[in-house]
Every structure is written in structure tokens, then in C-alpha cells.
PDB file of C-alpha atoms in Angstrom:
ATOM      1  CA  MET A   7      -1.680  -8.694  10.912  1.00  0.00           C
ATOM      2  CA  ILE A   8       2.255  -8.617   9.660  1.00  0.00           C
ATOM      3  CA  LYS A   9       4.793 -10.225  11.546  1.00  0.00           C
ATOM      4  CA  ILE A  10       8.467 -10.104  10.571  1.00  0.00           C
ATOM      5  CA  THR A  11      11.315 -11.577  12.144  1.00  0.00           C
ATOM      6  CA  ASP A  12      15.267 -11.569  10.932  1.00  0.00           C
ATOM      7  CA  LEU A  13      14.351 -10.543   7.106  1.00  0.00           C
ATOM      8  CA  GLU A  14      17.542 -10.387   5.171  1.00  0.00           C
ATOM      9  CA  LYS A  15      17.757  -9.598   1.134  1.00  0.00           C
ATOM     10  CA  ILE A  16      20.529  -9.508  -1.015  1.00  0.00           C
ATOM     11  CA  TYR A  17      20.939  -8.574  -4.126  1.00  0.00           C
ATOM     12  CA  ARG A  18      24.113 -10.501  -5.951  1.00  0.00           C
ATOM     13  CA  THR A  19      24.705  -9.645  -8.933  1.00  0.00           C
ATOM     14  CA  GLU A  20      28.546 -11.383 -11.055  1.00  0.00           C
ATOM     15  CA  GLU A  21      31.182  -8.568  -9.324  1.00  0.00           C
ATOM     16  CA  VAL A  22      28.833  -7.059  -6.121  1.00  0.00           C
ATOM     17  CA  GLU A  23      26.254  -8.145  -3.533  1.00  0.00           C
ATOM     18  CA  THR A  24      24.236  -5.893  -1.929  1.00  0.00           C
ATOM     19  CA  LEU A  25      22.256  -5.909   2.099  1.00  0.00           C
ATOM     20  CA  ALA A  26      19.187  -4.251   0.979  1.00  0.00           C
ATOM     21  CA  LEU A  27      17.382  -5.369   4.575  1.00  0.00           C
ATOM     22  CA  ASN A  28      19.615  -6.627   7.439  1.00  0.00           C
ATOM     23  CA  LYS A  29      18.719  -8.933   9.680  1.00  0.00           C
ATOM     24  CA  MET A  30      15.279  -6.439  10.339  1.00  0.00           C
ATOM     25  CA  CYS A  31      12.053  -7.006  13.059  1.00  0.00           C
ATOM     26  CA  LEU A  32       9.001  -5.507  12.778  1.00  0.00           C
ATOM     27  CA  GLU A  33       5.886  -5.519  14.121  1.00  0.00           C
ATOM     28  CA  ILE A  34       2.592  -4.040  11.680  1.00  0.00           C
ATOM     29  CA  HIS A  35      -1.386  -5.396  13.907  1.00  0.00           C
ATOM     30  CA  GLU A  36      -4.538  -4.599  12.353  1.00  0.00           C
ATOM     31  CA  ASN A  37      -5.657  -1.292  12.394  1.00  0.00           C
ATOM     32  CA  GLU A  38      -2.370   0.454  12.207  1.00  0.00           C
ATOM     33  CA  PHE A  39      -1.563   3.342  10.270  1.00  0.00           C
ATOM     34  CA  VAL A  40       2.814   2.482  10.338  1.00  0.00           C
ATOM     35  CA  ALA A  41       4.987   5.191   8.395  1.00  0.00           C
ATOM     36  CA  ILE A  42       8.646   3.797   7.179  1.00  0.00           C
ATOM     37  CA  MET A  43      10.698   6.198   7.158  1.00  0.00           C
ATOM     38  CA  GLY A  44      15.097   6.911   5.954  1.00  0.00           C
ATOM     39  CA  PRO A  45      17.466   7.480   3.708  1.00  0.00           C
ATOM     40  CA  SER A  46      17.340   7.017   0.735  1.00  0.00           C
ATOM     41  CA  GLY A  47      18.901   3.216  -0.332  1.00  0.00           C
ATOM     42  CA  CYS A  48      18.461   2.411   3.999  1.00  0.00           C
ATOM     43  CA  GLY A  49      15.212  -0.329   2.513  1.00  0.00           C
ATOM     44  CA  LYS A  50      12.261   1.282   2.876  1.00  0.00           C
ATOM     45  CA  SER A  51      11.460   0.935  -0.799  1.00  0.00           C
ATOM     46  CA  THR A  52      12.664  -3.367  -0.835  1.00  0.00           C
ATOM     47  CA  LEU A  53      10.556  -3.915   2.316  1.00  0.00           C
ATOM     48  CA  LEU A  54       7.943  -2.728   0.656  1.00  0.00           C
ATOM     49  CA  ASN A  55       7.827  -4.619  -2.042  1.00  0.00           C
ATOM     50  CA  ILE A  56       8.119  -7.581   0.426  1.00  0.00           C
ATOM     51  CA  LEU A  57       5.273  -6.518   2.366  1.00  0.00           C
ATOM     52  CA  GLY A  58       3.263  -6.611  -0.582  1.00  0.00           C
ATOM     53  CA  MET A  59       4.450 -10.153  -1.917  1.00  0.00           C
ATOM     54  CA  LEU A  60       6.203  -8.622  -5.203  1.00  0.00           C
ATOM     55  CA  ASP A  61       9.625  -9.532  -3.866  1.00  0.00           C
ATOM     56  CA  GLU A  62      10.847 -12.295  -1.902  1.00  0.00           C
ATOM     57  CA  PRO A  63      12.992 -12.671   1.003  1.00  0.00           C
ATOM     58  CA  SER A  64      16.140 -13.445   1.061  1.00  0.00           C
ATOM     59  CA  ALA A  65      15.753 -15.161   5.017  1.00  0.00           C
ATOM     60  CA  GLY A  66      14.165 -14.423   8.305  1.00  0.00           C
ATOM     61  CA  SER A  67      10.606 -14.888   8.965  1.00  0.00           C
ATOM     62  CA  PHE A  68       7.264 -13.222   7.227  1.00  0.00           C
ATOM     63  CA  LEU A  69       4.310 -14.318   9.051  1.00  0.00           C
ATOM     64  CA  PHE A  70       1.080 -12.392   7.192  1.00  0.00           C
ATOM     65  CA  ASN A  71      -2.759 -13.388   9.264  1.00  0.00           C
ATOM     66  CA  GLY A  72      -0.411 -16.154  10.860  1.00  0.00           C
ATOM     67  CA  VAL A  73       0.575 -17.787   6.973  1.00  0.00           C
ATOM     68  CA  GLU A  74       4.167 -17.998   6.524  1.00  0.00           C
ATOM     69  CA  ILE A  75       5.055 -16.615   3.662  1.00  0.00           C
ATOM     70  CA  SER A  76       7.833 -18.004   2.689  1.00  0.00           C
ATOM     71  CA  LYS A  77       5.988 -21.709   1.917  1.00  0.00           C
ATOM     72  CA  LEU A  78       3.705 -19.986  -0.258  1.00  0.00           C
ATOM     73  CA  ASN A  79       4.504 -20.986  -3.919  1.00  0.00           C
ATOM     74  CA  GLU A  80       3.966 -18.072  -6.603  1.00  0.00           C
ATOM     75  CA  ARG A  81      -0.203 -18.968  -7.369  1.00  0.00           C
ATOM     76  CA  LYS A  82      -0.979 -19.258  -3.755  1.00  0.00           C
ATOM     77  CA  ARG A  83       1.021 -15.649  -3.341  1.00  0.00           C
ATOM     78  CA  SER A  84      -0.728 -13.763  -5.886  1.00  0.00           C
ATOM     79  CA  ASP A  85      -3.750 -14.525  -4.848  1.00  0.00           C
ATOM     80  CA  LEU A  86      -3.393 -13.926  -0.890  1.00  0.00           C
ATOM     81  CA  ARG A  87      -2.051 -10.139  -2.456  1.00  0.00           C
ATOM     82  CA  LYS A  88      -4.830  -9.950  -5.077  1.00  0.00           C
ATOM     83  CA  SER A  89      -7.323 -10.760  -2.104  1.00  0.00           C
ATOM     84  CA  ASN A  90      -5.895  -9.015   1.078  1.00  0.00           C
ATOM     85  CA  ILE A  91      -3.505  -5.674  -0.372  1.00  0.00           C
ATOM     86  CA  GLY A  92      -4.295  -2.391  -2.068  1.00  0.00           C
ATOM     87  CA  PHE A  93      -1.132  -0.774  -3.698  1.00  0.00           C
ATOM     88  CA  VAL A  94      -1.136   3.528  -4.125  1.00  0.00           C
ATOM     89  CA  PHE A  95       2.619   4.314  -5.681  1.00  0.00           C
ATOM     90  CA  GLN A  96       4.011   7.640  -6.239  1.00  0.00           C
ATOM     91  CA  SER A  97       3.771   7.539 -10.013  1.00  0.00           C
ATOM     92  CA  PHE A  98      -0.341   6.899  -9.749  1.00  0.00           C
ATOM     93  CA  ASN A  99       0.941   3.665 -12.120  1.00  0.00           C
ATOM     94  CA  LEU A 100      -2.906   4.641 -14.162  1.00  0.00           C
ATOM     95  CA  ILE A 101      -3.214   2.447 -18.209  1.00  0.00           C
ATOM     96  CA  ASP A 102      -3.006   5.654 -20.507  1.00  0.00           C
ATOM     97  CA  GLU A 103      -6.029   3.496 -22.680  1.00  0.00           C
ATOM     98  CA  LEU A 104      -7.956   2.782 -19.898  1.00  0.00           C
ATOM     99  CA  THR A 105     -10.465   5.441 -17.947  1.00  0.00           C
ATOM    100  CA  VAL A 106     -10.776   5.780 -14.301  1.00  0.00           C
ATOM    101  CA  PHE A 107     -14.078   3.768 -14.091  1.00  0.00           C
ATOM    102  CA  GLU A 108     -11.714   0.810 -15.859  1.00  0.00           C
ATOM    103  CA  ASN A 109      -8.560   1.098 -14.427  1.00  0.00           C
ATOM    104  CA  VAL A 110     -10.275   0.856 -10.752  1.00  0.00           C
ATOM    105  CA  GLU A 111     -12.621  -1.939 -12.320  1.00  0.00           C
ATOM    106  CA  LEU A 112      -8.750  -3.689 -13.315  1.00  0.00           C
ATOM    107  CA  PRO A 113      -8.227  -5.461  -9.436  1.00  0.00           C
ATOM    108  CA  LEU A 114     -12.152  -6.680  -9.359  1.00  0.00           C
ATOM    109  CA  ILE A 115     -11.851  -8.384 -12.803  1.00  0.00           C
ATOM    110  CA  TYR A 116      -8.794 -10.028 -11.980  1.00  0.00           C
ATOM    111  CA  ASN A 117      -9.844 -11.423  -9.185  1.00  0.00           C
ATOM    112  CA  ASN A 118     -13.011 -13.200 -11.705  1.00  0.00           C
ATOM    113  CA  VAL A 119     -15.996  -9.967 -10.141  1.00  0.00           C
ATOM    114  CA  LYS A 120     -18.958 -10.694 -12.145  1.00  0.00           C
ATOM    115  CA  ALA A 121     -19.850  -6.996 -14.390  1.00  0.00           C
ATOM    116  CA  SER A 122     -22.424  -7.082 -11.981  1.00  0.00           C
ATOM    117  CA  ASP A 123     -21.162  -6.637  -9.418  1.00  0.00           C
ATOM    118  CA  ARG A 124     -18.029  -4.607 -11.043  1.00  0.00           C
ATOM    119  CA  LYS A 125     -20.095  -1.463 -11.928  1.00  0.00           C
ATOM    120  CA  GLN A 126     -21.152  -1.182  -8.208  1.00  0.00           C
ATOM    121  CA  LEU A 127     -17.996  -1.413  -6.779  1.00  0.00           C
ATOM    122  CA  VAL A 128     -16.481   0.846  -8.774  1.00  0.00           C
ATOM    123  CA  GLY A 129     -18.636   3.994  -8.990  1.00  0.00           C
ATOM    124  CA  ASN A 130     -18.786   3.318  -4.594  1.00  0.00           C
ATOM    125  CA  ALA A 131     -15.184   3.623  -4.518  1.00  0.00           C
ATOM    126  CA  LEU A 132     -15.170   6.624  -7.315  1.00  0.00           C
ATOM    127  CA  GLU A 133     -17.534   8.350  -4.867  1.00  0.00           C
ATOM    128  CA  GLN A 134     -15.265   7.733  -1.741  1.00  0.00           C
ATOM    129  CA  VAL A 135     -12.687   9.721  -3.458  1.00  0.00           C
ATOM    130  CA  GLN A 136     -15.003  11.791  -5.658  1.00  0.00           C
ATOM    131  CA  MET A 137     -14.319  10.785  -8.795  1.00  0.00           C
ATOM    132  CA  MET A 138     -17.693  10.004  -9.934  1.00  0.00           C
ATOM    133  CA  HIS A 139     -17.878  12.511 -12.272  1.00  0.00           C
ATOM    134  CA  ARG A 140     -15.096  11.859 -14.472  1.00  0.00           C
ATOM    135  CA  ARG A 141     -15.497   8.434 -14.447  1.00  0.00           C
ATOM    136  CA  ASN A 142     -14.771   8.292 -18.067  1.00  0.00           C
ATOM    137  CA  HIS A 143     -12.312  10.549 -18.509  1.00  0.00           C
ATOM    138  CA  PHE A 144      -8.738   9.471 -18.818  1.00  0.00           C
ATOM    139  CA  PRO A 145      -5.690   9.519 -16.846  1.00  0.00           C
ATOM    140  CA  SER A 146      -3.537  12.289 -19.115  1.00  0.00           C
ATOM    141  CA  GLN A 147      -7.235  14.034 -19.179  1.00  0.00           C
ATOM    142  CA  LEU A 148      -6.448  15.001 -14.972  1.00  0.00           C
ATOM    143  CA  SER A 149      -4.544  16.482 -12.708  1.00  0.00           C
ATOM    144  CA  GLY A 150      -1.878  15.024 -10.651  1.00  0.00           C
ATOM    145  CA  GLY A 151      -4.260  14.811  -7.544  1.00  0.00           C
ATOM    146  CA  GLN A 152      -7.385  13.705  -9.353  1.00  0.00           C
ATOM    147  CA  GLN A 153      -4.937  10.620 -10.847  1.00  0.00           C
ATOM    148  CA  GLN A 154      -3.846   9.771  -7.600  1.00  0.00           C
ATOM    149  CA  ARG A 155      -7.905  10.207  -6.056  1.00  0.00           C
ATOM    150  CA  THR A 156      -8.622   7.111  -8.746  1.00  0.00           C
ATOM    151  CA  ALA A 157      -4.701   5.236  -7.617  1.00  0.00           C
ATOM    152  CA  VAL A 158      -6.589   5.239  -4.194  1.00  0.00           C
ATOM    153  CA  ALA A 159      -9.729   4.394  -5.524  1.00  0.00           C
ATOM    154  CA  ARG A 160      -8.550   1.220  -7.768  1.00  0.00           C
ATOM    155  CA  ALA A 161      -6.247   0.544  -4.098  1.00  0.00           C
ATOM    156  CA  VAL A 162      -9.269   0.669  -1.810  1.00  0.00           C
ATOM    157  CA  VAL A 163     -12.355  -0.961  -4.811  1.00  0.00           C
ATOM    158  CA  ASN A 164     -11.571  -4.386  -3.235  1.00  0.00           C
ATOM    159  CA  SER A 165     -11.946  -3.622   0.575  1.00  0.00           C
ATOM    160  CA  PRO A 166      -8.597  -5.225   1.035  1.00  0.00           C
ATOM    161  CA  LYS A 167      -7.089  -5.208   4.414  1.00  0.00           C
ATOM    162  CA  LEU A 168      -4.136  -3.521   3.871  1.00  0.00           C
ATOM    163  CA  ILE A 169      -3.017  -0.556   2.205  1.00  0.00           C
ATOM    164  CA  LEU A 170       0.559   0.029   1.037  1.00  0.00           C
ATOM    165  CA  ALA A 171       1.001   3.816   0.063  1.00  0.00           C
ATOM    166  CA  ASP A 172       5.021   4.319  -1.919  1.00  0.00           C
ATOM    167  CA  GLU A 173       5.235   7.824  -1.150  1.00  0.00           C
ATOM    168  CA  PRO A 174       1.717   9.025  -2.300  1.00  0.00           C
ATOM    169  CA  THR A 175       1.228  12.459  -1.845  1.00  0.00           C
ATOM    170  CA  GLY A 176       5.795  12.201  -3.998  1.00  0.00           C
ATOM    171  CA  ASN A 177       4.386  14.440  -7.137  1.00  0.00           C
ATOM    172  CA  LEU A 178       1.467  15.739  -5.785  1.00  0.00           C
ATOM    173  CA  ASP A 179       1.220  19.859  -3.676  1.00  0.00           C
ATOM    174  CA  SER A 180       0.711  20.438  -0.904  1.00  0.00           C
ATOM    175  CA  GLN A 181      -3.099  20.796  -1.181  1.00  0.00           C
ATOM    176  CA  ASN A 182      -3.313  17.478  -2.832  1.00  0.00           C
ATOM    177  CA  GLY A 183      -1.097  15.797  -0.439  1.00  0.00           C
ATOM    178  CA  SER A 184      -3.726  16.938   2.101  1.00  0.00           C
ATOM    179  CA  GLU A 185      -6.075  15.750   0.316  1.00  0.00           C
ATOM    180  CA  VAL A 186      -4.661  12.421  -0.353  1.00  0.00           C
ATOM    181  CA  MET A 187      -3.658  12.073   3.319  1.00  0.00           C
ATOM    182  CA  GLU A 188      -6.880  13.026   4.502  1.00  0.00           C
ATOM    183  CA  MET A 189      -8.573   9.881   2.067  1.00  0.00           C
ATOM    184  CA  LEU A 190      -6.078   7.360   4.158  1.00  0.00           C
ATOM    185  CA  ILE A 191      -6.570   8.753   7.729  1.00  0.00           C
ATOM    186  CA  GLN A 192     -10.815   7.977   6.501  1.00  0.00           C
ATOM    187  CA  LEU A 193      -9.434   4.256   5.288  1.00  0.00           C
ATOM    188  CA  ASN A 194      -7.450   3.921   8.561  1.00  0.00           C
ATOM    189  CA  GLU A 195     -10.236   4.956  10.612  1.00  0.00           C
ATOM    190  CA  LYS A 196     -12.862   3.201   8.932  1.00  0.00           C
ATOM    191  CA  GLY A 197     -11.299  -0.884   9.659  1.00  0.00           C
ATOM    192  CA  THR A 198      -8.440  -0.821   6.576  1.00  0.00           C
ATOM    193  CA  THR A 199      -4.567  -1.424   8.009  1.00  0.00           C
ATOM    194  CA  ILE A 200      -1.933   1.663   5.958  1.00  0.00           C
ATOM    195  CA  VAL A 201       2.125   0.854   6.029  1.00  0.00           C
ATOM    196  CA  MET A 202       3.450   3.615   4.378  1.00  0.00           C
ATOM    197  CA  VAL A 203       7.152   4.787   2.782  1.00  0.00           C
ATOM    198  CA  THR A 204       7.532   8.738   3.005  1.00  0.00           C
ATOM    199  CA  HIS A 205      10.240  11.070   2.755  1.00  0.00           C
ATOM    200  CA  SER A 206       8.037  13.302   4.354  1.00  0.00           C
ATOM    201  CA  VAL A 207       8.438  14.187   8.252  1.00  0.00           C
ATOM    202  CA  HIS A 208       4.601  16.167   7.943  1.00  0.00           C
ATOM    203  CA  ASP A 209       3.133  12.673   5.943  1.00  0.00           C
ATOM    204  CA  SER A 210       5.007  10.737   8.493  1.00  0.00           C
ATOM    205  CA  ARG A 211       2.745  12.536  11.107  1.00  0.00           C
ATOM    206  CA  TYR A 212      -0.332  11.041   9.931  1.00  0.00           C
ATOM    207  CA  ALA A 213       0.643   7.563  11.397  1.00  0.00           C
ATOM    208  CA  HIS A 214      -0.435   6.375  14.671  1.00  0.00           C
ATOM    209  CA  ARG A 215       3.850   5.238  15.282  1.00  0.00           C
ATOM    210  CA  ILE A 216       6.834   6.007  12.900  1.00  0.00           C
ATOM    211  CA  VAL A 217       9.621   3.552  12.031  1.00  0.00           C
ATOM    212  CA  HIS A 218      13.030   4.899  11.381  1.00  0.00           C
ATOM    213  CA  MET A 219      14.921   2.741   9.223  1.00  0.00           C
ATOM    214  CA  LEU A 220      19.061   2.724   8.162  1.00  0.00           C
ATOM    215  CA  ASP A 221      21.374   0.478   7.014  1.00  0.00           C
ATOM    216  CA  GLY A 222      18.846  -2.241   6.401  1.00  0.00           C
ATOM    217  CA  LYS A 223      16.989  -2.070   9.764  1.00  0.00           C
ATOM    218  CA  THR A 224      14.835  -0.633  12.209  1.00  0.00           C
ATOM    219  CA  VAL A 225      16.780   1.479  14.339  1.00  0.00           C
ATOM    220  CA  THR A 226      13.695   3.973  15.781  1.00  0.00           C
ATOM    221  CA  GLU A 227      10.300   3.943  16.363  1.00  0.00           C
ATOM    222  CA  ASN A 228       7.823   6.510  18.183  1.00  0.00           C
ATOM    223  CA  PHE A 229       4.671   6.071  18.620  1.00  0.00           C
ATOM    224  CA  LEU A 230       2.507   9.463  17.730  1.00  0.00           C
ATOM    225  CA  LYS A 231      -1.308   8.237  18.774  1.00  0.00           C
ATOM    226  CA  GLU A 232      -2.561   5.415  20.125  1.00  0.00           C
ATOM    227  CA  LEU A 233      -4.222   2.925  18.701  1.00  0.00           C
ATOM    228  CA  VAL A 234      -7.832   2.136  18.636  1.00  0.00           C
ATOM    229  CA  TYR A 235      -8.817  -1.767  17.996  1.00  0.00           C
ATOM    230  CA  LEU A 236     -11.793  -2.354  15.707  1.00  0.00           C
ATOM    231  CA  ALA A 237     -14.514  -4.286  16.654  1.00  0.00           C
ATOM    232  CA  PRO A 238     -15.181  -7.289  13.241  1.00  0.00           C
ATOM    233  CA  ASN A 239     -17.199  -4.703  10.403  1.00  0.00           C
ATOM    234  CA  SER A 240     -17.497  -2.140  12.790  1.00  0.00           C
TER     235      SER A 240
END
């Protein structure tokens, strides 16, 4: 699904040049669950932003399903992102003025899904994360675990091929964190590819593979589980 080769990301100011990614190489296969670990400042979040097509590399190759992303203009990248990628963030990133239902509905609106179809799709996503009973509540009326469940529902409502999770349990207690990780496992078992940035050794053990980063590049990889390839529509 993903192949990056000699990927570089350089941030420049008038006085400082920072190399965030240093000729990084990495492949991520369809249906895989990959955990990315490393100390703060090693380039994990930069990598995730590039994989999510929210940022552009300074050099190198990034193939997504065989398409070279660097050759696409912003509109084509945006279309590819909206139809293929879901995001789960540490800070939930829910919109306070919208209900649970409306927050989950947003990606469908951006993808011009008909209103009649949106109701069914949002309902299915909320049932999947056991949040249907809270559909008319606002984020401020939810616990942290419930907010993250809502964020997961928003990430999966479009049935994306890839979910990018940035410290998805970072603001949760251990029980709610475990529940969120179990949801990610269930999604992966149904065929969704997951790439998760985490500092948690416990959470990383849910993955098929752990990629350790240092100074903007991969330094080690640990394989924890055998990857089972799923047939289309399985």
C-alpha cells in the first residue's frame, strides 16, 4: 500500500535548517498494523503528516497504492486523502459546536455523500463504537473515552483503506485506552490498514510490526505477529 524511499523533510527558517526526516525508507502492506515509536523529535509525527498527505516531503519518493504522491497537485492529493484515509488524534479534534452525529457526518459531507445515505453510514459507524445512544450529545458532555470513540467513528465512517492514529490513547486512562486499542484491532481484522504513532510500549504490542525511529530514519523493526492477507471483500 505504501512505499517511501529516501524520504526527506527539511524545515527552514531564516536562521535554522532542521532535518526532520533523513532519507527514510519504509514499506507498509495492505491489512498491516504498524506501530511507529521513537523519542520526541525523531520525526514520527512528520512522517504521519506526510503519509496522511497533510504535508509534502522535501525530497524522495512516496508511493500510495502505486501512485507517486509528489506528482499530484493539492486538489488530487486532497481527493485521494478524503477517499482513502481516516485520522485519529490524541486530542480527539472534535468540533465543540457539533453533536456526536454531526461530527461523524463531516467526512461524508466533504465527500458529497447524499443526505439519505449519510444517516445510515453515520448510524453504522456509531453502532460500531457503541456511541449511538450519545448521537445528540456535544463533545463537552462526553468523557475522554467517549470522545475518542466518536473520533474513531468519524475516522471509519468513509470505510477508509488506511487509518493514521497519532497517540490515540495518550489522553485516556488505561481502561478507555484498552477499549480504543481493541476497536483498532477489530478494524484491522476487517481489512483496514493501520499506522499508529505511540510512546506506549503496551499499545505497540497490538501491532504486527514495530518500527523504531531515531534522527529521522528507521533504526530497527520488530515483527510481532504474522500478517494475514485478506481477500477483497472478505
